[in-house]
Tab-separated table of C-alpha atoms in Angstrom:
chain	number	residue	atom	x	y	z
A	1	MET	CA	-12.691	-9.664	1.560
A	2	SER	CA	-10.049	-8.176	3.838
A	3	LYS	CA	-10.583	-6.301	6.929
A	4	VAL	CA	-10.499	-2.519	6.713
A	5	GLU	CA	-8.138	-1.145	9.604
A	6	LYS	CA	-7.313	2.062	8.248
A	7	PHE	CA	-8.274	4.245	5.577
A	8	GLU	CA	-5.245	3.893	3.445
A	9	ASP	CA	-6.967	0.026	2.821
A	10	LEU	CA	-9.888	1.862	1.216
A	11	LYS	CA	-10.149	1.130	-2.440
A	12	VAL	CA	-12.019	4.282	-3.020
A	13	TRP	CA	-9.587	5.995	-1.238
A	14	GLN	CA	-6.651	4.601	-3.355
A	15	SER	CA	-8.574	5.876	-6.532
A	16	GLY	CA	-9.508	9.412	-4.944
A	17	LEU	CA	-5.541	9.726	-3.853
A	18	SER	CA	-4.131	8.494	-7.623
A	19	MET	CA	-6.943	10.823	-9.389
A	20	SER	CA	-5.630	13.949	-7.165
A	21	ILE	CA	-2.065	13.039	-8.277
A	22	GLU	CA	-3.199	12.850	-11.755
A	23	ILE	CA	-5.212	16.147	-11.781
A	24	TYR	CA	-2.223	17.864	-9.875
A	25	LYS	CA	0.486	16.645	-12.752
A	26	THR	CA	-1.830	17.610	-15.712
A	27	LEU	CA	-2.476	20.903	-14.564
A	28	ALA	CA	1.081	21.665	-13.472
A	29	ASN	CA	1.904	24.076	-16.318
A	30	CYS	CA	-1.635	25.428	-16.531
A	31	ARG	CA	-1.624	29.232	-16.727
A	32	ASP	CA	-5.598	29.409	-15.540
A	33	TYR	CA	-4.695	29.733	-11.958
A	34	GLY	CA	-8.364	29.863	-10.960
A	35	LEU	CA	-9.478	27.010	-12.506
A	36	LYS	CA	-6.293	25.155	-11.650
A	37	ASP	CA	-6.425	25.726	-8.044
A	38	GLN	CA	-10.110	24.954	-7.838
A	39	MET	CA	-9.588	21.833	-9.659
A	40	CYS	CA	-6.778	20.669	-7.287
A	41	ARG	CA	-8.811	21.725	-4.183
A	42	SER	CA	-11.865	19.631	-5.453
A	43	ALA	CA	-9.530	16.336	-6.490
A	44	VAL	CA	-7.425	16.395	-2.968
A	45	SER	CA	-10.905	16.909	-1.203
A	46	ILE	CA	-12.054	13.715	-2.319
A	47	PRO	CA	-9.466	11.250	-0.607
A	48	SER	CA	-8.869	13.930	2.101
A	49	ASN	CA	-12.744	13.761	3.455
A	50	ILE	CA	-12.351	9.722	2.888
A	51	ALA	CA	-9.683	9.977	5.385
A	52	GLU	CA	-11.144	12.399	7.686
A	53	GLY	CA	-14.465	10.691	8.067
A	54	PHE	CA	-12.748	7.432	8.514
A	55	GLU	CA	-10.552	9.001	11.478
A	56	LYS	CA	-13.675	10.174	13.017
A	57	GLU	CA	-14.557	6.803	14.306
A	58	TYR	CA	-18.233	6.980	14.077
A	59	ASN	CA	-20.293	5.725	11.107
A	60	LYS	CA	-22.627	8.677	10.894
A	61	GLU	CA	-19.751	11.159	10.784
A	62	PHE	CA	-17.925	8.823	8.297
A	63	ILE	CA	-21.047	8.662	6.273
A	64	ARG	CA	-21.425	12.664	6.125
A	65	PHE	CA	-17.769	13.063	5.070
A	66	LEU	CA	-18.155	10.345	2.233
A	67	ARG	CA	-20.865	12.439	0.872
A	68	ILE	CA	-18.731	15.770	1.186
A	69	SER	CA	-16.380	13.500	-0.744
A	70	LYS	CA	-19.099	12.518	-3.377
A	71	GLY	CA	-20.040	16.510	-3.661
A	72	SER	CA	-16.212	16.910	-4.593
A	73	ALA	CA	-16.154	14.433	-7.052
A	74	GLY	CA	-19.290	16.059	-8.803
A	75	GLU	CA	-17.514	19.366	-8.358
A	76	LEU	CA	-14.581	18.370	-10.129
A	77	ARG	CA	-16.483	16.909	-13.215
A	78	THR	CA	-17.930	20.028	-13.611
A	79	GLN	CA	-14.550	21.684	-13.607
A	80	ILE	CA	-13.464	18.563	-16.139
A	81	TYR	CA	-15.890	20.081	-18.529
A	82	VAL	CA	-15.120	23.484	-18.217
A	83	ALA	CA	-11.418	22.724	-18.552
A	84	GLN	CA	-12.118	20.881	-21.708
A	85	GLY	CA	-14.442	23.255	-23.167
A	86	ILE	CA	-11.957	25.902	-22.805
A	87	GLY	CA	-9.159	23.744	-24.400
A	88	ILE	CA	-6.910	23.168	-21.225
A	89	ILE	CA	-7.421	19.503	-21.305
A	90	ASP	CA	-7.869	17.627	-24.779
A	91	ASN	CA	-10.997	15.547	-25.312
A	92	THR	CA	-9.294	12.176	-24.567
A	93	LEU	CA	-7.457	12.988	-21.415
A	94	ALA	CA	-11.207	14.712	-20.465
A	95	GLU	CA	-13.109	11.580	-21.114
A	96	LYS	CA	-10.377	9.630	-18.970
A	97	LEU	CA	-10.851	12.103	-15.979
A	98	LEU	CA	-14.672	11.923	-16.198
A	99	ASP	CA	-14.736	8.250	-16.265
A	100	GLN	CA	-12.264	8.114	-13.090
A	101	CYS	CA	-14.665	10.642	-11.578
A	102	ARG	CA	-17.903	8.711	-12.254
A	103	HIS	CA	-16.215	5.475	-10.646
A	104	ILE	CA	-14.958	6.830	-7.900
A	105	SER	CA	-18.661	8.637	-7.203
A	106	SER	CA	-20.176	5.058	-7.982
A	107	MET	CA	-18.037	3.663	-5.536
A	108	LEU	CA	-18.778	6.432	-2.533
A	109	ARG	CA	-22.528	5.650	-3.628
A	110	ASN	CA	-21.665	1.716	-2.958
A	111	LEU	CA	-19.802	2.581	0.514
A	112	ILE	CA	-22.521	4.985	1.900
A	113	LYS	CA	-25.277	2.506	0.897
A	114	THR	CA	-23.293	-0.198	2.761
A	115	ARG	CA	-22.206	1.765	5.530
A	116	GLU	CA	-26.089	2.936	6.111
A	117	GLU	CA	-27.321	-0.577	6.024
A	118	ARG	CA	-25.055	-2.685	7.830
A	119	PHE	CA	-23.540	-0.412	10.787
């Protein structure tokens, strides 16, 4: 495993960034500005909090921001269900986005556990 020297090296950050971009593109023409804004904020919060915590350079702070990021992933999953339920996102895309969110959440959980046990 290669050494992580910057937050951009973290696979979970890369996945979060990709999903944020996908959410922004998916909702580009959405007219429900309230839900669109909330979903975009939740999505961008995931990689942003990973980056912010990493830059703090203290393990406890990093873990705290990873937990915030994990919470944002849960928020986004809920918002995807709402968007699916009201027809903004079709079922196929919703399932794809939900799977991505679950995967990111799992990666965050594993990273938190590793940081708690080894550092």
